[in-house]
CSV table of N, CA and C and ligand atoms in Angstrom, one decimal:
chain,number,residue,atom,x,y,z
A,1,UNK,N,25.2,3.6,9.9
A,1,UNK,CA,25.3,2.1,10.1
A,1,UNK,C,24.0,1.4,9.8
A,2,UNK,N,24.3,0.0,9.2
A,2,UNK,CA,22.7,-0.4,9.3
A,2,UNK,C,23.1,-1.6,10.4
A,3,UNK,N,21.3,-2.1,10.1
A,3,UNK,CA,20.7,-3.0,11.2
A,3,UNK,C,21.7,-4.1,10.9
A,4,UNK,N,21.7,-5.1,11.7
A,4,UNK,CA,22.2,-6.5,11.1
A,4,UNK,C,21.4,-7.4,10.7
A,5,UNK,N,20.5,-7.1,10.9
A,5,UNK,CA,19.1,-8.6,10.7
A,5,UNK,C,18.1,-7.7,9.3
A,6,UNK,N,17.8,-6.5,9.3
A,6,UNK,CA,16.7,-5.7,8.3
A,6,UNK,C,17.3,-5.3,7.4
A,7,UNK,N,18.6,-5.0,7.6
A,7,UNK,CA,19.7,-3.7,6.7
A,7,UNK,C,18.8,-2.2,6.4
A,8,UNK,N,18.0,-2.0,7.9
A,8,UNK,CA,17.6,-0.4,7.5
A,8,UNK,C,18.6,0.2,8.7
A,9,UNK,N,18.4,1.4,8.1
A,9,UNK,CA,20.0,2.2,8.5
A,9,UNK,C,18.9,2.8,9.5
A,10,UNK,N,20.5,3.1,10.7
A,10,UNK,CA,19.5,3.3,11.7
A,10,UNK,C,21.2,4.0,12.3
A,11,UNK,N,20.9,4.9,13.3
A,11,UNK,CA,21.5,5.9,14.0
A,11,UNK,C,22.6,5.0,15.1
A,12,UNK,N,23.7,5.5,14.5
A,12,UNK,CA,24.5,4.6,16.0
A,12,UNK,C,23.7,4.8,17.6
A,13,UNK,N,23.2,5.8,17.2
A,13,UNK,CA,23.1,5.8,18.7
A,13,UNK,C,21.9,5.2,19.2
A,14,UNK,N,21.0,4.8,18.3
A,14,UNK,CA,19.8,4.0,18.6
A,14,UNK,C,20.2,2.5,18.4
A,15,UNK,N,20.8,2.2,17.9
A,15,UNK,CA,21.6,0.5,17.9
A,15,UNK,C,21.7,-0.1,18.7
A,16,UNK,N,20.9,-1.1,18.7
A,16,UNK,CA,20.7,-2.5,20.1
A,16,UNK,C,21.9,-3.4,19.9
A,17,UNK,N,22.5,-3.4,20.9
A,17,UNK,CA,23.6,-4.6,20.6
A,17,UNK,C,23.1,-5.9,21.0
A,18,UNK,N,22.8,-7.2,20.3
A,18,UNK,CA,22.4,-8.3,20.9
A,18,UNK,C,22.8,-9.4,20.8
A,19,UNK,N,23.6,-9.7,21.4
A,19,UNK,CA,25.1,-10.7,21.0
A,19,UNK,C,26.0,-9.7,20.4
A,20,UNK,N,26.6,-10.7,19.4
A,20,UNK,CA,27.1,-9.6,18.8
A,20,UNK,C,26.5,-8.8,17.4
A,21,UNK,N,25.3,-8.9,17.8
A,21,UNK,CA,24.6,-8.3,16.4
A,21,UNK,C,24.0,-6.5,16.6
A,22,UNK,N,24.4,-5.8,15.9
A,22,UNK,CA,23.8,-4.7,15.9
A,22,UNK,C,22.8,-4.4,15.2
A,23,UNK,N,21.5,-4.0,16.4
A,23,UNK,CA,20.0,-4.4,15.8
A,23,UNK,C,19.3,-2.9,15.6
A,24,UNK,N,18.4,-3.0,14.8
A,24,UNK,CA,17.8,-1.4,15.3
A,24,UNK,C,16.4,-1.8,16.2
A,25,UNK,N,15.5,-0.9,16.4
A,25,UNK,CA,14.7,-1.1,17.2
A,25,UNK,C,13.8,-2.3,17.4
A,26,UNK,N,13.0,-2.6,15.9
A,26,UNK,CA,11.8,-3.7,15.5
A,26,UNK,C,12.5,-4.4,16.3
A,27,UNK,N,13.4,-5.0,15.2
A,27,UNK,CA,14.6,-6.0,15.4
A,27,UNK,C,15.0,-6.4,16.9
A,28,UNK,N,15.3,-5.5,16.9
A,28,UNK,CA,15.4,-6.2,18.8
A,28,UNK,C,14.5,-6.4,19.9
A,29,UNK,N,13.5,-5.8,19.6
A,29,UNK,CA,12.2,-6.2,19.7
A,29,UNK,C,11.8,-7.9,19.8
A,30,UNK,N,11.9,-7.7,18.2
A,30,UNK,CA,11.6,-9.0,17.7
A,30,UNK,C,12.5,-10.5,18.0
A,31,UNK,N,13.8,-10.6,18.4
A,31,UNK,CA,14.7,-11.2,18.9
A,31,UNK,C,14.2,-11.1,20.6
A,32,UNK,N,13.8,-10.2,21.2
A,32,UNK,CA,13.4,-9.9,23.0
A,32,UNK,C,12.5,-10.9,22.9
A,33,UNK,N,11.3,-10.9,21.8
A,33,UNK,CA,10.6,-11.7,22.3
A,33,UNK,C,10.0,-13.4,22.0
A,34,UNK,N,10.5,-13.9,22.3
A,34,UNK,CA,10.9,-15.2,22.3
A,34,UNK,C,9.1,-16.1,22.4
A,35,UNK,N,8.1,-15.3,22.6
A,35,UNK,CA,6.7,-15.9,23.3
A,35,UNK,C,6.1,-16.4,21.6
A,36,UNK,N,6.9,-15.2,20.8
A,36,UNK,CA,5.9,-15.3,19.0
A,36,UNK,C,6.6,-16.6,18.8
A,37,UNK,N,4.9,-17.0,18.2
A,37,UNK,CA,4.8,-18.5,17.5
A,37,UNK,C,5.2,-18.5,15.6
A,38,UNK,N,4.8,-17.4,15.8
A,38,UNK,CA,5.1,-17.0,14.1
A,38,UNK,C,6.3,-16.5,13.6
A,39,UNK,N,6.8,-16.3,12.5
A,39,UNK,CA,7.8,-16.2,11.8
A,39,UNK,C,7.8,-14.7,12.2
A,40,UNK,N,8.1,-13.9,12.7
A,40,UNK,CA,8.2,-12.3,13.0
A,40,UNK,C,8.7,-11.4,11.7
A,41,UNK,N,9.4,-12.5,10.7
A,41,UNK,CA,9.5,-11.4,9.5
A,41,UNK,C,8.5,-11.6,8.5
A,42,UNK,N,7.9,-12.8,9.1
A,42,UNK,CA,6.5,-12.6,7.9
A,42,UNK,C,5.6,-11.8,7.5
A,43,UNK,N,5.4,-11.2,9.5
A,43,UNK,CA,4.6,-10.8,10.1
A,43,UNK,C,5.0,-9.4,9.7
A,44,UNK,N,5.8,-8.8,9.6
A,44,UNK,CA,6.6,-7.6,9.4
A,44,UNK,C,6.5,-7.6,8.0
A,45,UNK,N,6.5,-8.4,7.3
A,45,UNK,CA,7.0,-8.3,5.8
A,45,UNK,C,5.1,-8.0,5.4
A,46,UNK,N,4.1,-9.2,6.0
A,46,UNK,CA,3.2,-8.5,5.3
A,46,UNK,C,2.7,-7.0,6.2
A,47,UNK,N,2.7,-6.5,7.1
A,47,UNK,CA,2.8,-5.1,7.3
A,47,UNK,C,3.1,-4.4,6.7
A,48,UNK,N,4.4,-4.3,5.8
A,48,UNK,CA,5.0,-3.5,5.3
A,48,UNK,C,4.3,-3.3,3.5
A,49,UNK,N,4.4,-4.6,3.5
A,49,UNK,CA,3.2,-4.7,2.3
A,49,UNK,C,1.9,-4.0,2.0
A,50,UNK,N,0.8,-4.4,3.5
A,50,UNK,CA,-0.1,-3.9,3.0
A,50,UNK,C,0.2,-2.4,3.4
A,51,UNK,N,1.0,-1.5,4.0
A,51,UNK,CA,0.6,-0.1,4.0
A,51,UNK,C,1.6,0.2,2.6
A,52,UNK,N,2.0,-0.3,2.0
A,52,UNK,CA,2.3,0.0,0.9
A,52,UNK,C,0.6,-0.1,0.0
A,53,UNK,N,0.0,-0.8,-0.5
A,53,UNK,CA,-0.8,-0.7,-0.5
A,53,UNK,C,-2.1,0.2,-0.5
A,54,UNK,N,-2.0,0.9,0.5
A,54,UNK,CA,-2.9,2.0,1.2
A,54,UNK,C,-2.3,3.1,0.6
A,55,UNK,N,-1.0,3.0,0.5
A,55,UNK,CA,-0.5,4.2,-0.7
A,55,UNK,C,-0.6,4.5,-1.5
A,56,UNK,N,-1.7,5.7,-2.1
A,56,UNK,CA,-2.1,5.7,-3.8
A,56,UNK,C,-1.2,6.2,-4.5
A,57,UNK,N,-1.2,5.6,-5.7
A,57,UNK,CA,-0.2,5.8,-6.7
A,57,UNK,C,-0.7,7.2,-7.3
A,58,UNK,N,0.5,8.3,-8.0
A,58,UNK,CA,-0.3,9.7,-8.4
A,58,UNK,C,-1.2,9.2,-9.3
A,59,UNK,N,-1.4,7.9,-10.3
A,59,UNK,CA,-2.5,7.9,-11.2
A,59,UNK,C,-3.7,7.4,-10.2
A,60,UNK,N,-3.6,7.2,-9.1
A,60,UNK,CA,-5.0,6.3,-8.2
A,60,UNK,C,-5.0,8.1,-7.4
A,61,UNK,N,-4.5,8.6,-7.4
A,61,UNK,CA,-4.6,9.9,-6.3
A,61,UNK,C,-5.5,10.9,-7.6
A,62,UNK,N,-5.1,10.9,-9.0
A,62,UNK,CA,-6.1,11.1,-10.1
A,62,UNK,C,-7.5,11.0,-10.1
A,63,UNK,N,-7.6,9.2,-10.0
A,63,UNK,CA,-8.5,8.6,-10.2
A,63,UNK,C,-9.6,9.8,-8.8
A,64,UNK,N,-9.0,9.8,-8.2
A,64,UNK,CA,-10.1,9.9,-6.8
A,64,UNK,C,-10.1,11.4,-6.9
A,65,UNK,N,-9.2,12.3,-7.7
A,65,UNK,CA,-9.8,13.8,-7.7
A,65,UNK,C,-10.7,13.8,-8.9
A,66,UNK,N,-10.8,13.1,-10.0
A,66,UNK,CA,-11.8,13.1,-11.2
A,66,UNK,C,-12.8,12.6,-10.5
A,67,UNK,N,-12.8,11.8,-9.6
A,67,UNK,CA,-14.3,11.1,-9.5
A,67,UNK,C,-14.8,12.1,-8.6
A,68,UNK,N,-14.1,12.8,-7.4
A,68,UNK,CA,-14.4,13.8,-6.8
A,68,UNK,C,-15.0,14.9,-7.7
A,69,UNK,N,-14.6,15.5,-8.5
A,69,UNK,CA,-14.8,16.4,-9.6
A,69,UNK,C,-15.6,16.6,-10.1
A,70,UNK,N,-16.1,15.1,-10.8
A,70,UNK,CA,-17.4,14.6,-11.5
A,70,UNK,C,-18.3,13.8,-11.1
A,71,UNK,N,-18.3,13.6,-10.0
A,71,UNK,CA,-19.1,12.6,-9.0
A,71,UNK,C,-18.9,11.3,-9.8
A,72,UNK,N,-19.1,11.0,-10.5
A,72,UNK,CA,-18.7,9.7,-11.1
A,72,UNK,C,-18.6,10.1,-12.9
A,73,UNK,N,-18.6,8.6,-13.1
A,73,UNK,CA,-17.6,8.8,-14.5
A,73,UNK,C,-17.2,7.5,-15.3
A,74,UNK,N,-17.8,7.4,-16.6
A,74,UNK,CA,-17.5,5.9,-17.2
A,74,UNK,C,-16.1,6.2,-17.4
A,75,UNK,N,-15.7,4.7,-16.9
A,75,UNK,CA,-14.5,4.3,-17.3
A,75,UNK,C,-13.4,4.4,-18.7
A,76,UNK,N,-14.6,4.8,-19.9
A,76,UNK,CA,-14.1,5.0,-21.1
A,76,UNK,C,-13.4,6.3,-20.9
A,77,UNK,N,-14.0,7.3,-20.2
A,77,UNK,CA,-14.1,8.3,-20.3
A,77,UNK,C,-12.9,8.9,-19.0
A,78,UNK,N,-12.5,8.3,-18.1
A,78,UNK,CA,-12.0,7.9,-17.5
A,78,UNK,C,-10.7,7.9,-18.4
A,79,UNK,N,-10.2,6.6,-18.9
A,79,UNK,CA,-9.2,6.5,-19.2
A,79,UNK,C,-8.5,7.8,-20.3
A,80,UNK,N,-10.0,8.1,-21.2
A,80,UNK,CA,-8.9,9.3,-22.0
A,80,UNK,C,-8.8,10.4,-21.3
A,81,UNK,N,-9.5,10.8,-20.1
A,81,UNK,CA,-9.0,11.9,-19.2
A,81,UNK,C,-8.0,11.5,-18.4
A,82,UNK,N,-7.2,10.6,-18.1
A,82,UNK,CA,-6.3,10.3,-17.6
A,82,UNK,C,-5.2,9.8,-18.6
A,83,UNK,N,-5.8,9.6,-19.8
A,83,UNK,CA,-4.7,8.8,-20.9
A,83,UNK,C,-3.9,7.6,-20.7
A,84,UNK,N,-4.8,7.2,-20.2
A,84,UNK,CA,-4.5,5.4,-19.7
A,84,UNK,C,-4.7,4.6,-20.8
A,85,UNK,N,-4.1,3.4,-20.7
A,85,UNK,CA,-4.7,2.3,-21.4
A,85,UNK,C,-5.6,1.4,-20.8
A,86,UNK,N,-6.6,1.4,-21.3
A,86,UNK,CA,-8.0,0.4,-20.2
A,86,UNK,C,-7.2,-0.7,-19.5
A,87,UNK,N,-6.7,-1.3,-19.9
A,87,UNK,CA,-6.0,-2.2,-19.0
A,87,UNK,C,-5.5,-1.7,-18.0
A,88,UNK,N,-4.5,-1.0,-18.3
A,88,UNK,CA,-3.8,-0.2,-16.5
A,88,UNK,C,-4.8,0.7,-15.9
A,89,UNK,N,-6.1,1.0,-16.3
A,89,UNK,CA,-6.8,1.8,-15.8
A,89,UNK,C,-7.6,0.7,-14.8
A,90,UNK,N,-8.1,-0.1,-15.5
A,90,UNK,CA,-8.7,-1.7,-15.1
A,90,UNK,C,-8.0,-2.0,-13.4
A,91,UNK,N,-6.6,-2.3,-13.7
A,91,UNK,CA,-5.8,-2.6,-12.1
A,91,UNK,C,-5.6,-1.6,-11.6
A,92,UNK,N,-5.7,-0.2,-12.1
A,92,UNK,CA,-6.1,0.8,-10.8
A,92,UNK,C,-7.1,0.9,-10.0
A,93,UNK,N,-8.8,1.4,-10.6
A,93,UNK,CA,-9.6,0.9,-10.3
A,93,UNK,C,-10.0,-0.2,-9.4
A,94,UNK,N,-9.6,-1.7,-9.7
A,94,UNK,CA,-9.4,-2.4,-8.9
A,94,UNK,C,-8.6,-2.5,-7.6
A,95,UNK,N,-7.7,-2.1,-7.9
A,95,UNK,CA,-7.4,-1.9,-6.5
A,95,UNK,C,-7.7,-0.9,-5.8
A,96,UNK,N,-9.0,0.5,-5.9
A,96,UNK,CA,-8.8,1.3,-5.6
A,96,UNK,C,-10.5,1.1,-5.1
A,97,UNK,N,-11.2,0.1,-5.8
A,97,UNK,CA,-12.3,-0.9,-5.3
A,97,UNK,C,-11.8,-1.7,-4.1
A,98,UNK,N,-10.7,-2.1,-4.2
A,98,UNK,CA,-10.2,-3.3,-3.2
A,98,UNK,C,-9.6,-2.7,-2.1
A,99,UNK,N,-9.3,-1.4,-2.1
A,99,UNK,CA,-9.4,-0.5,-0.9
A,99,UNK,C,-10.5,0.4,0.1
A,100,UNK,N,-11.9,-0.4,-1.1
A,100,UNK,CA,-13.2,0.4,-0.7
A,100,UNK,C,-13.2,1.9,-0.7
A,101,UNK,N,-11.9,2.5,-1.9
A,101,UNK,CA,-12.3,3.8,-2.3
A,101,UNK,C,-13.5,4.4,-2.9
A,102,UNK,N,-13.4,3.6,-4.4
A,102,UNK,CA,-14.7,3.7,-5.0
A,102,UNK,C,-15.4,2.6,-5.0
A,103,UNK,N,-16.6,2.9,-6.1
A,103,UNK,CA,-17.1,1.5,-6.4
A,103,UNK,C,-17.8,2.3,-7.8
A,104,UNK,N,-18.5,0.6,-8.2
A,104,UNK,CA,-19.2,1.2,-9.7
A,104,UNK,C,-20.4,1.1,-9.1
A,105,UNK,N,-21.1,1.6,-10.6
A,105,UNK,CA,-22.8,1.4,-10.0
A,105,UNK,C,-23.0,1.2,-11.5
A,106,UNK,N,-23.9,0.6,-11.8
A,106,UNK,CA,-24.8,0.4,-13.8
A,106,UNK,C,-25.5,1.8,-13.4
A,107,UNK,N,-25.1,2.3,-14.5
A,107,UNK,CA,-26.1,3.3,-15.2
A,107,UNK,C,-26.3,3.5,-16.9
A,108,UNK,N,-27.4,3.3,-16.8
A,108,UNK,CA,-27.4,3.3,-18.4
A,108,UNK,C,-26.7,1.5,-19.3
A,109,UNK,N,-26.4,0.8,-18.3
A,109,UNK,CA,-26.6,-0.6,-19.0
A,109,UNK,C,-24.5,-0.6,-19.4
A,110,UNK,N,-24.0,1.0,-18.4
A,110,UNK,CA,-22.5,1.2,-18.5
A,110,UNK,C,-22.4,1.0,-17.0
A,111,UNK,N,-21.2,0.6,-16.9
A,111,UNK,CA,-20.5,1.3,-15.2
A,111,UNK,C,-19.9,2.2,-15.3
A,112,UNK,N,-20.9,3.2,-14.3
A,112,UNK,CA,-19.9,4.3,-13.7
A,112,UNK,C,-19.3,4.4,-12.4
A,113,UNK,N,-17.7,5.0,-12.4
A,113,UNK,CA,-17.3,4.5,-11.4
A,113,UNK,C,-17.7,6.0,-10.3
A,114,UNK,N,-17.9,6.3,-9.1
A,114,UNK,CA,-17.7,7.1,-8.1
A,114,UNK,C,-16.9,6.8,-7.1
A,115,UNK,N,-17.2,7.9,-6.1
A,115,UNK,CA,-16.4,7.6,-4.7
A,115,UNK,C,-17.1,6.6,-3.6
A,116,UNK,N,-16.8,5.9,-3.2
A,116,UNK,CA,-17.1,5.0,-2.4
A,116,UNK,C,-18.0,5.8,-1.2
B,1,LIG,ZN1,16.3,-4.2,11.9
């Protein structure tokens, strides 16, 4: 069965009945507490978000064993060991900076990327 308010499926036997709504756990939670000033699915929605986020993609789970591997590593060089196109290598990277995984450093008037 699923929730009535989330649609995640959830075990008859854990199902909150609340009115007549059959809730799963968050959910009824979230309905109990009447004190939140905020939108509760916003609030849930960006959670859900950012630990998606925190999840590396197998090409970002790549990126961090090459850099492991080679302690760092131009980006050029980078992409044809990974066989990227600089561009999608570009928004990996980036977000893999914007997770304070790695970072770059100048060497040689290049960036090389390492592990954070
Ligand atoms: Zn729910």
């Amino acid at each position: 069965m699923q929730c009535d308010r989330c649609g995640e499926t959830i075990d008859p036997c854990d199902a909150r009945v609340h009115h007549s709504e059959k809730l799963c756990d968050d959910c009824y939670m979230d309905v109990l507490s009447p004190t939140r000033i905020c939108d509760p699915w916003a609030v849930r929605h960006a959670k859900a978000c950012s630990t998606d986020e925190t999840a590396l993609t197998a090409i970002q789970q790549n990126i961090i064993k090459i850099l492991t591997d080679t302690g760092g590593i131009l980006m050029t060089d980078l992409a044809a060991k990974l066989n990227l196109k600089e561009k999608e290598l570009e928004r990996n990277l980036a977000a893999l900076r914007h997770m304070e995984k790695i970072k770059a450093r100048p060497e040689n008037g290049q960036k090389v990327f390492c592990l954070w």
